[in-house]
Coordinates of C-alpha atoms and ligand atoms in Angstrom, one line a residue:
X1 CA 68.4 91.7 109.7
X2 CA 70.2 92.4 113.0
X3 CA 72.5 95.2 113.4
X4 CA 75.5 93.1 113.7
X5 CA 74.9 91.5 110.3
X6 CA 74.2 95.0 108.9
X7 CA 77.6 96.2 110.1
X8 CA 79.2 93.1 108.5
X9 CA 77.3 93.7 105.3
X10 CA 78.4 97.4 105.4
X11 CA 82.0 96.1 105.7
X12 CA 81.6 93.6 102.9
X13 CA 79.9 96.2 100.5
X14 CA 82.7 98.7 101.3
X15 CA 85.5 96.4 101.3
X16 CA 87.0 97.4 97.9
X17 CA 86.9 101.1 99.0
X18 CA 88.8 100.1 102.2
X19 CA 91.5 98.4 100.2
X20 CA 91.7 101.4 97.9
X21 CA 92.0 103.7 100.8
X22 CA 94.5 101.5 102.4
X23 CA 96.5 101.6 99.0
X24 CA 96.4 105.5 99.2
X25 CA 97.8 105.5 102.6
X26 CA 100.5 102.9 101.9
X27 CA 101.7 104.9 98.9
X28 CA 103.0 107.7 101.3
X29 CA 106.5 106.5 102.2
X30 CA 106.3 107.5 106.0
X31 CA 109.7 106.2 106.9
X32 CA 110.3 107.5 110.3
X33 CA 114.1 106.8 110.8
X34 CA 115.0 108.6 107.5
X35 CA 115.0 112.6 107.7
X36 CA 114.6 112.8 103.9
X37 CA 111.1 111.3 104.6
X38 CA 110.2 113.9 107.2
X39 CA 107.4 115.5 105.1
X40 CA 106.0 112.0 103.9
X41 CA 105.6 111.1 107.6
X42 CA 103.5 114.4 108.1
X43 CA 101.5 113.6 105.0
X44 CA 100.6 110.1 106.3
X45 CA 99.5 111.8 109.7
X46 CA 97.4 114.3 107.8
X47 CA 95.9 111.4 105.8
X48 CA 94.7 109.7 108.7
X49 CA 93.5 112.8 110.3
X50 CA 91.2 113.4 107.3
X51 CA 89.9 109.7 107.5
X52 CA 89.1 110.1 111.1
X53 CA 87.0 113.2 110.4
X54 CA 85.2 111.3 107.5
X55 CA 84.2 108.7 109.9
X56 CA 82.8 111.1 112.2
X57 CA 85.4 111.8 115.0
X58 CA 84.6 115.5 115.9
X59 CA 88.0 117.1 115.8
X60 CA 90.9 114.9 115.2
X61 CA 94.3 116.7 115.9
X62 CA 97.7 116.6 114.7
X63 CA 99.9 117.1 117.9
X64 CA 103.3 118.4 116.9
X65 CA 106.2 117.0 118.9
X66 CA 110.0 117.3 119.0
X67 CA 110.0 114.4 116.5
X68 CA 107.1 113.1 114.2
X69 CA 103.5 114.4 115.0
X70 CA 100.9 112.3 117.0
X71 CA 97.3 112.1 115.8
X72 CA 94.7 112.1 118.4
X73 CA 90.9 111.8 118.1
X74 CA 88.1 111.2 120.6
X75 CA 84.5 110.4 120.2
X76 CA 82.6 110.5 123.5
X77 CA 79.2 108.9 123.0
X78 CA 78.0 108.2 126.6
X79 CA 79.5 108.8 130.0
X80 CA 77.9 105.5 131.2
X81 CA 79.9 103.6 128.7
X82 CA 83.6 102.5 128.9
X83 CA 86.2 104.2 127.1
X84 CA 88.6 102.4 125.0
X85 CA 91.9 103.9 123.8
X86 CA 93.2 102.5 120.5
X87 CA 96.9 102.8 119.7
X88 CA 98.6 102.2 116.3
X89 CA 101.4 103.7 114.3
X90 CA 101.5 105.1 110.8
X91 CA 105.1 105.2 110.3
X92 CA 107.1 102.3 108.6
X93 CA 110.4 100.7 108.4
X94 CA 113.0 101.6 105.6
X95 CA 112.7 99.5 102.5
X96 CA 116.2 98.3 101.7
X97 CA 117.3 96.1 100.0
X98 CA 115.1 97.6 97.2
X99 CA 116.1 95.1 94.4
X100 CA 114.5 92.2 96.6
X101 CA 111.0 93.6 96.2
X102 CA 108.7 92.0 93.5
X103 CA 106.7 95.3 93.3
X104 CA 107.9 98.8 94.5
X105 CA 107.3 99.1 98.3
X106 CA 105.2 102.2 98.0
X107 CA 103.2 101.2 95.0
X108 CA 100.7 98.9 96.7
X109 CA 100.1 95.8 94.6
X110 CA 97.5 93.0 95.0
X111 CA 98.6 89.4 94.3
X112 CA 97.3 86.1 95.4
X113 CA 94.9 87.6 97.9
X114 CA 97.6 89.8 99.5
X115 CA 98.2 93.4 99.3
X116 CA 102.0 94.0 99.1
X117 CA 103.7 97.3 100.3
X118 CA 105.7 98.6 103.2
X119 CA 103.6 99.1 106.2
X120 CA 100.7 96.8 104.7
X121 CA 100.7 94.7 107.9
X122 CA 102.7 96.8 110.2
X123 CA 100.9 98.8 110.9
X124 CA 98.8 100.8 108.4
X125 CA 96.7 97.8 107.4
X126 CA 96.0 96.9 110.9
X127 CA 95.2 100.5 111.8
X128 CA 93.0 100.7 108.7
X129 CA 90.9 97.6 109.7
X130 CA 90.1 99.3 113.0
X131 CA 89.0 102.6 111.2
X132 CA 86.8 100.3 109.1
X133 CA 85.3 98.8 112.1
X134 CA 84.6 102.2 113.6
X135 CA 83.1 103.4 110.4
X136 CA 80.8 100.4 110.1
X137 CA 79.5 101.4 113.6
X138 CA 79.3 105.1 112.7
X139 CA 77.5 104.7 109.5
X140 CA 75.0 101.8 110.4
X141 CA 74.4 102.8 114.0
X142 CA 74.9 106.6 113.7
X143 CA 77.2 106.3 116.9
X144 CA 79.9 104.2 118.5
X145 CA 79.1 101.5 121.1
X146 CA 81.4 102.8 123.6
X147 CA 83.8 105.9 124.0
X148 CA 86.7 105.9 121.9
X149 CA 90.1 107.7 122.1
X150 CA 92.6 107.1 119.4
X151 CA 96.2 107.8 119.6
X152 CA 98.6 107.2 116.6
X153 CA 102.3 107.8 116.4
X154 CA 104.8 108.4 113.8
X155 CA 108.0 107.1 115.2
X156 CA 107.3 103.7 116.6
X157 CA 109.7 102.2 114.2
X158 CA 112.4 104.7 115.1
X159 CA 112.2 104.1 118.7
X160 CA 111.0 107.8 119.0
X161 CA 110.5 109.4 122.5
X162 CA 107.6 111.7 121.6
X163 CA 104.7 109.5 122.5
X164 CA 106.2 108.4 125.9
X165 CA 106.5 112.0 126.9
X166 CA 103.0 112.8 125.7
X167 CA 101.5 109.7 127.7
X168 CA 103.4 110.7 130.9
X169 CA 102.3 114.4 130.7
X170 CA 98.5 113.8 129.8
X171 CA 97.3 110.8 131.7
X172 CA 93.9 112.3 132.4
X173 CA 93.4 113.2 128.8
X174 CA 94.2 109.6 127.7
X175 CA 92.3 108.0 130.6
X176 CA 90.6 104.8 129.4
X177 CA 89.3 101.7 130.7
X178 CA 91.3 99.5 128.3
X179 CA 93.8 99.9 125.4
X180 CA 93.4 98.1 122.1
X181 CA 96.4 97.5 119.9
X182 CA 96.3 95.7 116.5
X183 CA 99.9 95.4 115.7
X184 CA 100.8 91.7 116.3
X185 CA 100.4 88.4 114.7
X186 CA 98.2 85.4 114.8
X187 CA 99.8 81.9 115.0
X188 CA 98.2 81.0 111.6
X189 CA 95.1 81.8 109.7
X190 CA 93.3 79.1 111.5
X191 CA 94.7 80.0 114.9
X192 CA 93.6 83.5 116.0
X193 CA 95.9 84.8 118.8
X194 CA 95.9 87.1 121.8
X195 CA 99.3 88.4 122.9
X196 CA 100.0 88.0 126.7
X197 CA 103.5 89.5 126.6
X198 CA 105.8 91.7 124.5
X199 CA 109.6 91.7 125.0
X200 CA 111.3 95.0 125.7
X201 CA 114.2 96.3 123.6
X202 CA 117.5 98.1 124.3
X203 CA 119.1 99.3 121.1
X204 CA 122.7 100.5 121.2
X205 CA 125.7 101.5 119.2
X206 CA 129.2 100.3 120.0
X207 CA 132.0 102.6 118.7
X208 CA 135.6 101.4 119.0
X209 CA 138.5 103.8 118.3
X210 CA 142.2 102.9 117.4
X211 CA 144.7 104.9 115.9
X212 CA 144.1 108.7 115.1
X213 CA 143.8 108.1 111.3
X214 CA 143.5 105.1 108.9
X215 CA 146.8 103.2 108.4
X216 CA 148.7 101.2 105.7
X217 CA 148.2 97.8 106.6
X218 CA 151.8 96.9 105.4
X219 CA 153.6 99.7 107.2
X220 CA 151.7 99.2 110.5
X221 CA 150.1 95.9 110.4
X222 CA 151.4 94.0 113.4
X223 CA 151.5 96.7 115.7
X224 CA 148.5 98.8 114.8
X225 CA 145.1 98.4 116.8
X226 CA 142.4 97.3 114.5
X227 CA 139.0 98.5 115.8
X228 CA 137.1 96.4 113.4
X229 CA 138.7 93.1 114.7
X230 CA 138.3 94.4 118.3
X231 CA 134.7 95.0 117.7
X232 CA 134.2 91.5 116.3
X233 CA 136.0 90.0 119.4
X234 CA 133.8 92.0 121.8
X235 CA 130.5 91.1 120.0
X236 CA 131.6 87.2 120.0
X237 CA 132.5 87.4 123.7
X238 CA 129.0 89.1 124.4
X239 CA 127.4 86.0 122.8
X240 CA 129.2 82.9 121.9
X241 CA 128.5 80.0 119.5
X242 CA 126.1 78.4 122.0
X243 CA 123.9 81.5 122.0
X244 CA 124.4 82.2 125.6
X245 CA 124.8 85.8 126.5
X246 CA 127.7 86.6 128.9
X247 CA 126.4 89.3 131.0
X248 CA 126.5 87.9 134.4
X249 CA 123.7 90.2 135.9
X250 CA 121.3 88.8 133.5
X251 CA 121.1 85.3 135.0
X252 CA 119.5 86.4 138.2
X253 CA 116.9 88.6 136.8
X254 CA 115.1 86.2 134.2
X255 CA 111.9 84.9 135.2
X256 CA 111.0 81.1 134.9
X257 CA 108.0 80.1 133.0
X258 CA 105.0 78.5 134.9
X259 CA 105.2 74.7 134.6
X260 CA 102.2 74.6 132.2
X261 CA 103.7 77.1 130.0
X262 CA 107.0 75.3 129.9
X263 CA 105.1 72.1 129.1
X264 CA 103.2 73.7 126.3
X265 CA 106.5 75.1 124.8
X266 CA 108.0 71.5 124.9
X267 CA 105.0 69.8 123.4
X268 CA 104.8 72.6 120.7
X269 CA 101.3 71.4 119.6
X270 CA 101.1 74.1 117.0
X271 CA 104.3 72.9 115.4
X272 CA 105.7 76.5 115.6
X273 CA 109.4 75.1 115.5
X274 CA 108.7 73.6 111.8
X275 CA 106.9 76.8 111.0
X276 CA 109.9 78.9 112.0
X277 CA 112.3 76.8 109.9
X278 CA 110.0 77.0 106.9
X279 CA 109.5 80.9 107.4
X280 CA 113.2 81.5 107.6
X281 CA 114.3 78.9 104.9
X282 CA 116.8 77.3 107.3
X283 CA 117.5 73.5 108.3
X284 CA 118.2 74.4 111.9
X285 CA 117.3 76.7 114.6
X286 CA 120.1 78.4 116.3
X287 CA 120.4 79.8 119.8
X288 CA 120.4 78.5 123.3
X289 CA 119.9 74.8 123.0
X290 CA 118.8 74.4 126.7
X291 CA 115.5 76.3 126.0
X292 CA 112.6 75.4 123.7
X293 CA 112.3 77.8 120.7
X294 CA 109.2 79.4 122.0
X295 CA 110.9 80.3 125.2
X296 CA 113.7 81.7 123.3
X297 CA 111.5 83.9 121.3
X298 CA 108.9 84.7 124.1
X299 CA 110.9 85.0 127.3
X300 CA 114.7 84.8 127.1
X301 CA 116.9 87.8 126.5
X302 CA 118.6 87.9 123.0
X303 CA 121.6 90.1 121.9
X304 CA 121.7 90.6 118.0
X305 CA 124.2 92.5 115.9
X306 CA 122.3 94.4 113.2
X307 CA 125.2 96.1 111.3
X308 CA 128.9 96.8 111.4
X309 CA 130.5 99.7 109.8
X310 CA 134.2 100.3 109.3
X311 CA 137.0 100.0 107.0
X312 CA 136.9 99.2 103.2
X313 CA 133.9 97.7 101.5
X314 CA 134.3 99.2 98.0
X315 CA 135.1 97.4 94.8
X316 CA 138.4 95.5 94.6
X317 CA 141.0 95.6 97.3
X318 CA 142.5 98.3 99.6
X319 CA 145.0 97.6 102.2
X320 CA 143.8 99.8 105.1
X321 CA 143.4 99.4 108.8
X322 CA 140.6 101.4 109.9
X323 CA 140.7 104.0 112.7
X324 CA 137.2 103.4 113.9
X325 CA 134.5 100.8 113.7
X326 CA 131.0 100.8 114.9
X327 CA 128.3 98.2 115.4
X328 CA 124.4 98.3 116.1
X329 CA 123.7 95.8 118.7
X330 CA 120.2 95.3 120.2
X331 CA 119.0 93.2 123.1
X332 CA 115.3 91.9 123.5
X333 CA 114.4 91.5 127.3
X334 CA 111.6 89.9 129.3
X335 CA 109.2 92.4 130.9
X336 CA 110.9 91.9 134.2
X337 CA 114.1 93.7 133.1
X338 CA 114.3 97.4 132.9
X339 CA 116.3 98.2 129.6
X340 CA 118.1 101.2 131.0
X341 CA 119.4 99.0 133.8
X342 CA 120.5 96.4 131.4
X343 CA 122.4 99.2 129.6
X344 CA 124.6 99.7 132.4
X345 CA 125.4 96.0 132.6
X346 CA 126.1 95.9 128.9
X347 CA 128.3 98.9 129.3
X348 CA 130.3 97.1 131.8
X349 CA 130.4 93.7 130.0
X350 CA 131.6 95.6 126.7
X351 CA 134.4 97.4 128.5
X352 CA 135.4 94.2 130.3
X353 CA 135.5 92.2 127.2
X354 CA 137.5 94.9 125.1
X355 CA 140.9 93.9 124.3
X356 CA 143.5 96.6 125.6
X357 CA 144.8 99.2 123.2
X358 CA 141.3 100.6 122.2
X359 CA 138.8 103.2 123.4
X360 CA 135.2 102.0 123.3
X361 CA 132.0 104.0 123.6
X362 CA 128.4 102.6 124.1
X363 CA 125.5 104.8 123.2
X364 CA 121.9 104.0 124.3
X365 CA 119.9 104.8 121.0
X366 CA 116.5 103.7 122.5
X367 CA 115.1 101.5 125.1
X368 CA 111.5 100.3 125.8
X369 CA 110.2 98.1 128.4
X370 CA 108.4 94.9 127.7
X371 CA 105.1 94.1 129.2
X372 CA 103.0 91.2 130.5
X373 CA 99.3 91.3 130.1
X374 CA 97.1 89.5 132.5
X375 CA 94.3 87.6 130.1
X376 CA 91.9 87.7 133.1
X377 CA 89.7 90.7 132.5
X378 CA 86.4 91.5 130.6
X379 CA 88.2 93.2 127.9
X380 CA 90.4 90.4 126.9
X381 CA 87.6 88.0 127.2
X382 CA 85.6 90.2 124.9
X383 CA 88.4 90.1 122.4
X384 CA 88.5 86.3 122.8
X385 CA 84.8 86.0 122.2
X386 CA 84.9 88.0 119.0
X387 CA 87.9 86.1 117.7
X388 CA 86.0 83.0 118.4
X389 CA 82.9 84.2 116.6
X390 CA 84.8 85.4 113.5
X391 CA 87.3 82.5 113.2
X392 CA 85.2 79.6 114.5
X393 CA 87.8 78.6 117.0
X394 CA 88.9 80.0 120.1
X395 CA 92.3 82.1 120.2
X396 CA 95.7 80.8 121.6
X397 CA 97.3 83.0 124.1
X398 CA 101.0 83.6 123.3
X399 CA 104.0 85.5 124.1
X400 CA 105.3 87.8 121.2
X401 CA 109.2 88.3 120.7
X402 CA 108.7 91.6 119.3
X403 CA 108.3 95.0 121.0
X404 CA 105.8 97.8 121.1
X405 CA 107.7 100.2 123.5
X406 CA 104.5 102.3 124.4
X407 CA 102.5 99.2 125.4
X408 CA 104.3 99.1 128.8
X409 CA 103.9 102.8 129.4
X410 CA 100.1 102.6 128.8
X411 CA 99.8 99.8 131.4
X412 CA 102.0 101.7 133.9
X413 CA 100.5 105.3 133.5
X414 CA 97.0 104.6 132.6
X415 CA 96.4 101.6 134.7
X416 CA 94.4 99.9 132.1
X417 CA 94.3 96.4 130.7
X418 CA 95.9 95.8 127.4
X419 CA 94.3 94.0 124.5
X420 CA 96.9 92.9 122.0
X421 CA 94.9 91.4 119.3
X422 CA 96.7 91.4 115.9
X423 CA 95.7 90.0 112.5
X424 CA 99.1 89.7 110.8
X425 CA 100.3 86.2 109.7
X426 CA 103.8 84.7 110.2
X427 CA 104.7 85.0 106.6
X428 CA 103.9 88.7 106.3
X429 CA 107.6 89.5 106.3
X430 CA 107.2 92.7 108.3
X431 CA 110.4 94.9 108.2
X432 CA 111.7 92.9 105.3
X433 CA 111.2 93.0 101.5
X434 CA 107.8 92.1 100.2
X435 CA 105.9 93.0 103.2
X436 CA 102.2 92.0 102.6
X437 CA 99.0 91.8 104.4
X438 CA 96.4 89.1 103.7
X439 CA 93.1 90.6 102.4
X440 CA 91.1 87.9 104.1
X441 CA 92.8 88.8 107.3
X442 CA 92.0 92.4 106.6
X443 CA 88.3 91.6 106.1
X444 CA 88.0 89.2 109.1
X445 CA 90.0 91.8 111.2
X446 CA 87.4 94.5 110.6
X447 CA 84.6 92.3 111.4
X448 CA 86.2 91.0 114.6
X449 CA 87.0 94.5 115.8
X450 CA 83.4 95.7 115.0
X451 CA 82.1 92.7 117.1
X452 CA 84.6 93.3 119.9
X453 CA 83.5 97.0 120.3
X454 CA 79.9 95.9 120.5
X455 CA 80.7 93.4 123.3
X456 CA 82.1 96.2 125.5
X457 CA 79.0 98.0 125.6
X458 CA 77.3 98.0 129.0
X459 CA 73.6 97.4 129.0
Ligands
BES501 N1 104.6 95.6 115.3 C1 105.9 95.4 115.6 C2 106.0 94.6 116.8 C3 105.9 93.2 116.4 C4 106.9 92.5 115.8 C5 104.7 92.5 116.7 C6 106.7 91.2 115.4 C7 104.5 91.2 116.4 C8 105.5 90.6 115.6 C9 106.4 96.9 115.8 O1 106.1 97.8 114.8 C10 107.9 96.9 115.9 O2 108.5 96.5 114.8 N2 108.4 97.0 116.9 C11 109.9 97.3 117.0 C12 110.2 98.3 118.1 C13 111.4 98.9 118.0 C14 111.8 99.6 116.6 C15 111.4 100.0 119.2 C16 110.5 95.9 117.1 O3 110.0 95.1 117.7 O4 111.7 95.8 116.7
MN502 MN1 104.2 97.7 114.3
MN503 MN1 107.4 97.3 113.1

């Protein structure tokens, strides 16, 4: 039997254990944005540190930071071989609304060939498949095909700054010939995908202040400032019904796609627009009508309001005019736009659009730049070959609307090509109730990554 099929056999024979181990990890509620889960985040880091030891990494480390810890491990096999840096995150998103979950988010459950839990796909399941692939090499070949560094973070979902600082301060330590990230989606189970661009993100809070205290809406209604209303006005002026964002500076900084890319979006041969309607359960897509849906997700900037706080939302009725109101508003940005610069444009737009009689304050909660990947390098080619071998069809190259803030920094600081090869499916409902990961994708992902690693080995 060839070594490759021996590794695949190892992965098949140990599949149930990998699922059991993933379940154990998923049961740790490592929600990075909630301070009450701080210890759980640490436990999830320790869990993966132990796993890395068991695979054979000499001394996996927990690196304390001002926020949640990083996990780093390194296995140097041969100076003549290339070094691959693998990134992933072990933190997860919050779980609300809890009542929408068919099984509790931190009690992993298997139904219809899927594992359901918060983090199943994003990103513990995908990190776990990479670890399984590494384990197959370590146990079958008693070594790895190339040098591996692994860096896992615990505050990706919180927009944490720790990993950015670490990467900037330790470029030599992290030096690698390429970076592998398994934290994205495929177009469908039949269409493996390699991501060629991630959008950047700017996450802000708008706070509006009116009177010095809440007021009776009878005694003061008609003369009192209402920050909640002013906030709604500003938001609707920032982006109108047509989906167009009214920040003048944006227009001149958005790249045009190539003619071929534009045509492929207009043709939409994979019927992504239908799939999007189905996934969302809506009859109609909204947004900028002048652009194809795939361009709206892959390249256009967005502005979304995530939540508004202020005034009275309790049971029954209360006649109050609130003294303050806040909104969480984020923007997605093509890789050409620097989110910190866009923040200054947004600040100006907000103050220009604010009705008079209010004080407004915009806070930059976090920002991460987007990234564009050149598919023309041996590492991406190896990924494409491994996907083709496992799925029986060549991958599509596509832009992803979501963000992985550290990806841009890896490209900038390490000057290493990025391989964005993910195994999520469009209906995995990451960040939402009933997040799942397909077990068949879990299995294929391990084999693809094991094969990919072998293809990086120099003769
Ligand atoms: N894995 C996602 C990024 C992603 C989303 C890839 C959808 C493919 C499809 C990542 O964990 C994520 O959620 N990123 C955040 C970043 C933010 C919190 C700074 C995002 O995109 O909202
Ligand atoms: Mn993720
Ligand atoms: Mn996520």
